[in-house]
Coordinates of C-alpha atoms in Angstrom, one line a residue:
M12 CA 24.2 81.3 105.8
S13 CA 25.3 84.9 105.1
A14 CA 28.3 86.5 106.6
G15 CA 26.1 88.7 108.8
V16 CA 24.2 85.8 110.3
F17 CA 27.5 84.0 110.9
I18 CA 28.8 87.1 112.8
V19 CA 25.7 86.9 115.0
V20 CA 26.3 83.2 115.7
L21 CA 29.9 83.9 116.4
I22 CA 29.1 86.6 118.9
A23 CA 26.5 84.4 120.5
A24 CA 29.0 81.6 120.8
I25 CA 31.6 83.9 122.5
L26 CA 28.9 85.2 124.9
L27 CA 27.9 81.6 125.7
L28 CA 31.6 80.7 126.4
M29 CA 31.9 83.7 128.6
L30 CA 28.7 82.9 130.5
L31 CA 29.8 79.3 131.1
I32 CA 33.3 80.1 132.2
I33 CA 32.8 83.4 134.1
K34 CA 29.3 83.2 135.5
M35 CA 28.7 79.5 135.9
N36 CA 32.3 78.6 136.7
V37 CA 32.3 75.7 134.2
H38 CA 35.7 74.2 133.5
P39 CA 37.0 75.6 130.1
V40 CA 37.2 72.1 128.6
M41 CA 33.4 71.5 129.1
A42 CA 32.6 75.1 128.3
L43 CA 34.5 74.8 125.0
F44 CA 32.9 71.4 124.2
T45 CA 29.4 72.7 124.9
T46 CA 29.9 75.9 122.9
A47 CA 31.4 74.0 120.0
L48 CA 28.5 71.5 120.0
I49 CA 25.8 74.2 120.0
T50 CA 27.6 76.3 117.5
G51 CA 28.0 73.4 115.1
I52 CA 24.3 72.5 115.3
V53 CA 23.3 76.1 114.7
L54 CA 25.7 76.3 111.7
G55 CA 23.8 73.4 110.2
Y56 CA 26.3 70.5 110.6
G57 CA 23.8 68.4 112.5
V58 CA 24.3 66.7 115.8
S59 CA 26.3 63.7 114.5
G60 CA 28.3 65.8 112.0
T61 CA 29.2 68.3 114.8
A62 CA 30.2 65.5 117.1
D63 CA 32.5 64.1 114.4
M64 CA 34.1 67.4 113.7
I65 CA 34.7 68.0 117.4
G66 CA 36.3 64.6 117.7
S67 CA 38.4 65.2 114.6
G68 CA 39.5 68.7 115.8
F69 CA 40.2 67.5 119.4
G70 CA 42.2 64.4 118.2
G71 CA 44.1 66.4 115.6
T72 CA 45.2 69.1 118.0
L73 CA 46.0 66.5 120.7
G74 CA 48.1 64.5 118.3
S75 CA 50.1 67.6 117.2
V76 CA 50.9 69.0 120.6
G77 CA 50.2 66.4 123.2
I78 CA 53.5 64.7 123.4
T79 CA 55.4 68.0 123.5
I80 CA 53.3 69.3 126.3
I81 CA 53.9 66.1 128.4
L82 CA 57.6 66.2 127.8
G83 CA 57.7 69.9 128.8
A84 CA 55.9 69.1 132.0
I85 CA 58.5 66.4 132.9
I86 CA 61.3 68.9 132.3
S87 CA 59.6 71.4 134.6
M88 CA 59.7 68.8 137.4
A89 CA 63.4 68.4 136.9
I90 CA 63.9 72.2 137.0
E91 CA 62.0 72.3 140.3
D92 CA 63.9 69.5 142.0
T93 CA 67.4 70.0 140.8
G94 CA 67.6 73.7 142.0
A95 CA 68.0 74.9 138.4
A96 CA 65.5 77.7 139.0
K97 CA 67.6 79.1 141.9
A98 CA 70.8 78.8 139.9
I99 CA 69.2 80.8 137.0
A100 CA 68.1 83.5 139.4
N101 CA 71.6 83.7 140.8
F102 CA 72.9 84.2 137.3
F103 CA 70.8 87.3 136.8
I104 CA 71.7 88.6 140.2
K105 CA 75.3 88.5 139.2
L106 CA 74.6 89.8 135.7
F107 CA 73.0 93.0 137.1
R108 CA 75.5 93.3 139.9
G109 CA 72.9 93.7 142.6
K110 CA 71.1 96.5 140.8
N111 CA 67.5 96.5 139.3
M112 CA 66.9 93.2 141.2
E113 CA 63.4 92.9 139.9
L114 CA 65.0 91.7 136.7
A115 CA 66.4 88.6 138.3
P116 CA 63.0 86.8 139.0
S117 CA 61.5 88.5 135.9
L118 CA 64.0 87.1 133.4
T119 CA 64.1 83.8 135.3
A120 CA 60.3 83.6 134.7
F121 CA 60.8 84.8 131.1
I122 CA 63.1 81.9 130.3
M123 CA 61.4 79.3 132.4
S124 CA 58.0 79.9 131.0
I125 CA 59.0 78.8 127.5
P126 CA 58.7 75.0 128.2
V127 CA 57.3 75.2 131.7
F128 CA 53.7 76.0 132.5
G129 CA 52.8 79.4 133.9
D130 CA 51.4 78.3 137.3
I131 CA 54.6 76.3 138.0
T132 CA 56.8 79.2 137.0
M133 CA 54.8 81.5 139.3
V134 CA 55.3 79.1 142.2
L135 CA 59.0 78.7 141.5
T136 CA 59.8 82.4 141.1
A137 CA 57.6 83.8 143.9
P138 CA 60.0 82.8 146.7
I139 CA 62.9 84.3 144.7
A140 CA 61.1 87.6 144.1
S141 CA 60.0 87.7 147.8
M142 CA 63.5 87.1 149.0
L143 CA 65.0 89.8 146.8
S144 CA 62.2 92.2 147.8
K145 CA 63.1 91.8 151.4
R146 CA 66.9 92.0 151.0
K147 CA 66.9 94.9 148.6
H148 CA 63.8 96.8 149.8
I149 CA 61.9 96.5 146.5
S150 CA 58.1 96.6 146.7
M151 CA 56.3 93.5 145.6
S152 CA 54.3 95.8 143.3
T153 CA 57.5 96.0 141.2
M154 CA 58.4 92.4 141.6
A155 CA 54.9 91.2 140.7
S156 CA 54.6 93.5 137.7
F157 CA 57.7 92.4 135.9
T158 CA 57.9 88.7 137.1
G159 CA 54.4 88.2 135.8
L160 CA 55.2 90.2 132.7
G161 CA 58.2 88.0 131.9
L162 CA 56.1 84.9 132.4
F163 CA 53.1 86.0 130.3
L164 CA 55.2 87.2 127.4
T165 CA 57.0 83.9 126.6
H166 CA 53.9 82.0 127.6
G167 CA 51.9 83.8 124.9
L168 CA 54.5 84.2 122.2
V169 CA 57.2 81.5 122.3
P170 CA 56.8 77.8 121.5
P171 CA 56.8 75.1 122.9
T172 CA 54.3 76.7 125.3
P173 CA 51.2 74.7 124.4
G174 CA 48.9 77.5 123.1
I175 CA 51.2 79.3 120.8
L176 CA 52.8 75.9 119.7
A177 CA 49.3 74.6 118.6
I178 CA 48.5 77.9 116.8
A179 CA 51.8 77.8 114.9
I180 CA 51.1 74.2 113.8
M181 CA 47.6 75.1 112.9
F182 CA 48.8 77.9 110.7
E183 CA 51.7 75.9 109.4
A184 CA 54.1 78.6 110.5
D185 CA 57.8 77.7 110.6
L186 CA 58.3 76.6 114.2
G187 CA 61.9 77.8 114.5
M188 CA 61.1 81.2 113.1
T189 CA 58.2 81.5 115.5
I190 CA 60.5 80.8 118.4
V191 CA 63.2 83.3 117.2
W192 CA 60.7 86.1 116.4
G193 CA 58.6 85.3 119.5
L194 CA 61.7 85.8 121.6
I195 CA 62.7 89.0 119.9
I196 CA 59.1 90.5 120.2
S197 CA 58.9 89.3 123.8
L198 CA 62.1 91.0 124.7
I199 CA 61.0 94.2 123.1
G200 CA 57.7 94.0 124.9
F201 CA 59.4 93.2 128.2
F202 CA 62.0 95.9 128.3
G203 CA 59.7 98.5 126.7
T204 CA 57.2 98.0 129.4
W205 CA 59.9 97.9 132.1
L206 CA 61.2 101.3 131.0
I207 CA 57.8 102.8 130.9
L208 CA 56.3 101.4 134.1
K209 CA 59.2 100.9 136.5
K210 CA 58.9 104.3 138.3
W211 CA 55.1 103.9 138.4
T212 CA 55.3 100.5 140.1
E213 CA 57.6 101.9 142.8
K214 CA 55.1 104.4 144.0
E215 CA 53.2 101.9 146.2
W216 CA 54.9 99.8 148.9
I217 CA 53.8 96.2 149.3
D218 CA 55.5 93.9 151.7
P219 CA 56.5 90.4 150.6
N220 CA 54.6 87.4 151.9
P221 CA 56.0 86.9 155.5
D222 CA 56.0 83.2 155.2
M223 CA 58.5 83.4 152.3
V224 CA 61.0 85.7 154.0
K225 CA 61.3 84.3 157.5
G226 CA 64.8 84.9 158.9
L227 CA 65.8 87.4 156.2
S228 CA 66.8 90.9 156.9
E229 CA 67.2 93.9 154.7
T230 CA 70.6 94.8 153.4
S231 CA 71.6 98.4 152.5
G232 CA 74.6 97.5 150.4
D233 CA 74.9 96.2 146.8
S234 CA 77.1 93.3 147.8
I235 CA 76.2 90.4 145.5
D236 CA 77.2 87.9 148.1
D237 CA 74.5 89.3 150.4
I238 CA 71.8 88.8 147.8
L239 CA 72.7 85.5 146.2
I240 CA 70.5 82.5 147.0
K241 CA 72.8 80.3 149.2
D242 CA 72.5 76.6 148.6
D243 CA 75.5 74.2 148.4
T244 CA 73.5 71.8 146.1
L245 CA 72.8 74.3 143.3
P246 CA 73.9 73.2 139.8
N247 CA 76.4 75.1 137.6
T248 CA 74.7 78.0 135.8
F249 CA 75.3 76.6 132.3
L250 CA 73.9 73.2 133.3
A251 CA 70.9 74.8 134.9
F252 CA 69.9 76.7 131.7
L253 CA 70.2 73.7 129.4
P254 CA 66.9 71.9 130.2
L255 CA 65.2 75.1 129.1
L256 CA 67.4 76.2 126.2
L257 CA 68.4 72.9 124.7
P258 CA 65.0 72.1 123.1
V259 CA 64.5 75.7 121.9
A260 CA 68.0 75.8 120.4
L261 CA 67.5 72.4 118.6
I262 CA 64.1 73.4 117.1
S263 CA 65.5 76.8 116.0
L264 CA 68.5 75.0 114.4
S265 CA 66.2 72.8 112.5
S266 CA 64.5 75.8 111.0
F267 CA 67.7 77.4 109.9
A268 CA 68.8 74.1 108.4
S269 CA 65.6 74.0 106.5
M270 CA 66.2 77.4 105.0
Y271 CA 69.9 77.3 104.3
A272 CA 71.2 73.7 104.2
D273 CA 71.2 71.3 101.2
P274 CA 68.1 69.0 101.6
E275 CA 70.1 66.1 100.5
G276 CA 73.0 66.8 102.8
M277 CA 73.9 65.2 106.1
V278 CA 73.7 68.5 108.0
Y279 CA 70.1 69.0 106.9
K280 CA 69.1 65.5 107.9
V281 CA 70.7 65.6 111.3
C282 CA 69.5 69.1 112.2
T283 CA 65.9 68.4 111.1
T284 CA 65.9 65.1 113.0
I285 CA 67.1 66.4 116.3
G286 CA 65.2 69.6 115.8
H287 CA 61.8 67.9 115.4
K288 CA 59.7 69.3 118.3
V289 CA 59.1 65.9 119.9
I290 CA 62.8 64.7 119.5
A291 CA 64.1 68.1 120.7
L292 CA 62.0 68.0 123.9
F293 CA 62.8 64.3 124.5
I294 CA 66.5 65.2 124.3
G295 CA 65.7 67.9 126.9
V296 CA 64.1 65.2 129.1
L297 CA 67.2 62.9 128.7
Y298 CA 69.4 65.8 129.7
S299 CA 67.2 66.6 132.7
L300 CA 67.6 63.0 133.8
W301 CA 71.3 63.3 133.6
L302 CA 71.2 66.6 135.5
G303 CA 69.0 64.9 138.1
Y304 CA 71.6 62.2 138.6
K305 CA 74.4 64.8 138.9
Q306 CA 72.2 66.7 141.4
R307 CA 71.0 63.6 143.2
K308 CA 71.6 65.2 146.6
A309 CA 69.5 68.2 145.7
V310 CA 66.8 66.0 144.2
A311 CA 66.6 63.8 147.3
K312 CA 66.5 66.9 149.6
A313 CA 63.8 68.6 147.5
Y314 CA 61.7 65.5 147.4
Q315 CA 62.0 64.9 151.2
E316 CA 60.9 68.5 151.9
S317 CA 57.9 68.3 149.5
F318 CA 56.9 64.7 150.1
P319 CA 58.1 63.7 153.6
E320 CA 55.8 60.6 153.5
E321 CA 57.9 59.3 150.6
A322 CA 61.3 60.3 151.9
D323 CA 62.8 56.8 151.3
S324 CA 62.1 56.9 147.5
K325 CA 65.0 55.8 145.3
L326 CA 66.5 58.4 142.9
S327 CA 65.5 56.3 139.9
D328 CA 61.9 56.0 141.2
I329 CA 61.8 59.8 141.7
M330 CA 63.1 60.7 138.2
L331 CA 61.7 57.9 136.1
H332 CA 58.3 57.5 137.7
K333 CA 57.4 60.4 140.1
W334 CA 58.6 63.2 137.8
V335 CA 56.5 61.7 135.0
A336 CA 53.5 61.2 137.2
R337 CA 53.7 64.7 138.7
G338 CA 54.2 66.2 135.2
L339 CA 51.1 64.4 133.8
I340 CA 49.0 65.8 136.6
V341 CA 50.3 69.3 136.0
C342 CA 49.9 69.2 132.2
L343 CA 46.5 67.5 132.0
S344 CA 44.4 70.6 132.2
P345 CA 46.4 72.7 129.7
L346 CA 46.6 69.7 127.4
L347 CA 42.8 69.1 127.3
I348 CA 42.0 72.9 127.1
T349 CA 44.4 73.2 124.1
A350 CA 42.8 70.1 122.4
M351 CA 39.2 71.3 123.0
G352 CA 40.1 74.7 121.8
G353 CA 41.3 73.0 118.6
A354 CA 37.9 71.3 118.3
F355 CA 36.0 74.6 118.7
G356 CA 38.4 76.1 116.1
T357 CA 37.6 73.3 113.7
I358 CA 33.8 74.1 114.0
L359 CA 34.4 77.8 113.3
K360 CA 36.8 77.5 110.4
S361 CA 34.6 75.0 108.6
A362 CA 31.7 77.5 108.2
P363 CA 31.2 78.4 104.5
A364 CA 30.1 82.0 105.5
L365 CA 33.8 82.6 106.5
T366 CA 34.7 83.1 102.8
P367 CA 32.6 86.2 102.2
L368 CA 33.3 87.5 105.7
S369 CA 37.1 87.1 105.1
E370 CA 36.8 89.0 101.9
A371 CA 34.9 91.8 103.6
I372 CA 37.5 92.1 106.4
G373 CA 40.3 92.0 103.8
N374 CA 38.7 94.9 101.9
S375 CA 38.1 97.0 105.1
P376 CA 40.3 99.9 106.1
I377 CA 41.5 98.1 109.3
P378 CA 45.2 97.3 109.1
A379 CA 45.4 93.6 108.5
I380 CA 47.9 92.9 111.3
L381 CA 45.5 94.3 113.8
V382 CA 42.7 91.8 113.0
P383 CA 44.2 88.7 114.6
W384 CA 45.5 90.8 117.5
A385 CA 42.1 92.3 118.2
V386 CA 40.3 88.9 117.9
A387 CA 42.7 87.3 120.4
A388 CA 42.5 90.4 122.7
I389 CA 38.7 90.2 122.7
M390 CA 38.8 86.5 123.4
M391 CA 41.3 86.8 126.2
T392 CA 39.4 89.6 127.9
A393 CA 36.3 87.5 127.6
V394 CA 37.4 84.0 128.7
G395 CA 40.5 84.6 130.8
S396 CA 42.7 81.8 129.4
M397 CA 45.6 82.6 127.1
T398 CA 45.4 79.1 125.6
T399 CA 41.6 79.1 125.1
A400 CA 41.7 82.7 123.7
G401 CA 44.5 81.9 121.3
M402 CA 43.0 78.7 120.0
T403 CA 39.6 80.3 119.5
A404 CA 41.1 83.3 117.8
A405 CA 43.1 81.0 115.6
G406 CA 40.0 79.2 114.4
I407 CA 38.4 82.5 113.5
V408 CA 41.4 84.1 111.8
L409 CA 42.8 81.1 109.9
P410 CA 40.2 81.1 107.1
M411 CA 40.7 84.9 106.8
L412 CA 44.4 84.6 106.2
P413 CA 44.4 84.8 102.3
A414 CA 42.1 87.9 102.4
L415 CA 44.2 89.6 105.1
G416 CA 47.4 89.0 103.1
L417 CA 49.4 88.1 106.2
S418 CA 52.0 85.4 106.4
P419 CA 51.3 82.6 108.8
L420 CA 54.2 83.7 111.0
A421 CA 52.8 87.3 111.3
A422 CA 49.3 86.1 112.1
V423 CA 50.6 83.7 114.8
L424 CA 52.7 86.4 116.5
A425 CA 49.8 88.9 116.4
I426 CA 47.5 86.3 118.0
G427 CA 50.1 85.6 120.7
A428 CA 50.4 89.4 121.4
G429 CA 46.6 89.6 121.6
T430 CA 46.4 87.0 124.3
L431 CA 48.3 89.3 126.6
M432 CA 45.1 91.5 126.7
V433 CA 43.5 91.6 129.3
D434 CA 44.6 89.3 132.1
H435 CA 42.0 89.9 134.9
V436 CA 39.7 88.3 137.4
N437 CA 38.4 85.6 135.1
N438 CA 41.9 84.1 134.8
S439 CA 43.1 81.6 137.4
G440 CA 46.7 82.9 136.8
F441 CA 45.5 86.3 138.0
W442 CA 44.6 84.9 141.4
V443 CA 47.7 82.7 141.6
M444 CA 49.9 85.8 141.0
G445 CA 48.0 87.7 143.7
Q446 CA 48.3 84.9 146.2
F447 CA 52.0 84.2 145.8
F448 CA 53.1 87.8 145.3
H449 CA 51.1 89.1 148.3
L450 CA 48.7 91.4 146.3
N451 CA 45.0 92.1 147.0
T452 CA 42.5 92.2 144.1
K453 CA 42.9 95.9 143.5
Q454 CA 46.7 95.6 143.5
S455 CA 46.6 92.6 141.2
L456 CA 44.5 94.7 138.7
K457 CA 47.2 97.4 138.8
Y458 CA 50.3 95.3 138.8
V459 CA 49.3 92.1 136.9
T460 CA 46.6 93.3 134.5
F461 CA 47.9 96.7 133.5
P462 CA 51.6 95.8 132.6
S463 CA 50.3 93.0 130.4
V464 CA 48.1 95.4 128.5
V465 CA 51.0 97.8 127.9
A466 CA 53.2 94.9 126.8
S467 CA 50.5 93.7 124.4
I468 CA 50.3 97.1 122.7
I469 CA 54.1 97.4 122.5
C470 CA 54.3 93.9 121.0
I471 CA 51.7 94.5 118.3
I472 CA 53.5 97.8 117.3
A473 CA 56.8 95.9 117.0
I474 CA 55.1 93.1 115.0
A475 CA 53.5 95.6 112.7
I476 CA 56.8 97.3 112.1
V477 CA 58.8 94.1 111.5
N478 CA 56.0 92.8 109.2
A479 CA 55.9 96.1 107.3
V480 CA 59.5 95.8 106.3
G481 CA 59.0 92.2 105.1
L482 CA 60.9 90.3 107.8
L483 CA 58.0 88.0 108.7
G484 CA 57.5 86.5 105.3

């Protein structure tokens, strides 16, 4: 099969994926499976051969990221029940001294979205954003723009979020460096977009959801005490941050040890052991259990409010069983989408026609760093799932990597930046943001979609500059 015919097959596969997900409302798992099966048969692998490749790709991806996704989901349950999210928001309220209060829920979402799934982060930060909107007279257009932006940036660029984690593993990029540079690029994208769009988002007034601000009144002063989330059961700020930051810090420490420590020394062995992605997240889970015990009153209160029919549950049952059960329910869909995306990627990257296609792209005048970004952006615009888009783009770009001359780290970051374009009506997160942040469809397109587009462009410019000076390998 020639490179030209393969491009036609690839375009047809993408169109089929769009048709199944957007028009026929097929779940992404089945849409990816169906598209992978048909694509494999058309590419000449045969029915049995294609099925074997799908099974191999699905199992390989699931094996590489499955446990980390599950552990991250359990941590997210602890963050929700212990009051850690509110304590983190209070930290940012104090940090900015009552000014620019849209940054409190935004940076809370930025940090929480690293190991916690996007929909959960939206649910946890929406009440915080609504409360601050009411107290400080800040339009929900501003709150939604930057809270969503903070969430999407780390969701797309910073492991151990499932999609970017799987892509980093697929490309064999250094995980710690992916985290470090993902955070740096995300911060550049966030504050660059905030500086550019803040005044624009303030031009339209949108009230917060009335159900989220009952009993609250507007305050004209900048008194921090008037703005803080009052709750006697909130944990200490440092303790609240640790479930999120501890796994990230350990994984990053492992990468630095791999680069600078003696491979035969004790420091190297200890750091690379506790910094293994599974061990690091398990340590995060163990710490979350300790925090849950320390915050047992808050956990009991939260559980009674959310599940009144199970109000008599013991603390050990809540933390050791119900946190796990709830986490598994939450992570099942992202887990399976990630794995099936890996299966589809396996079908694409196995095509012999990719070799001449890669050479042609490598010899084209298009800057190499824009290729993975553009592929991911097209896929995100088409299918509406950052995970699906990223995994599909990874399958397309990986065989091109030698011809493009990019390091695995640069390609992974470029794909992550591309998945920020364009978050619109075919993404479930788009509708969740609109619902919880009190936006109609037109407002969601303005204040959810547009900021992510601006951030994606800023991120790829930053990646291109950093890559040009040789900092990405």
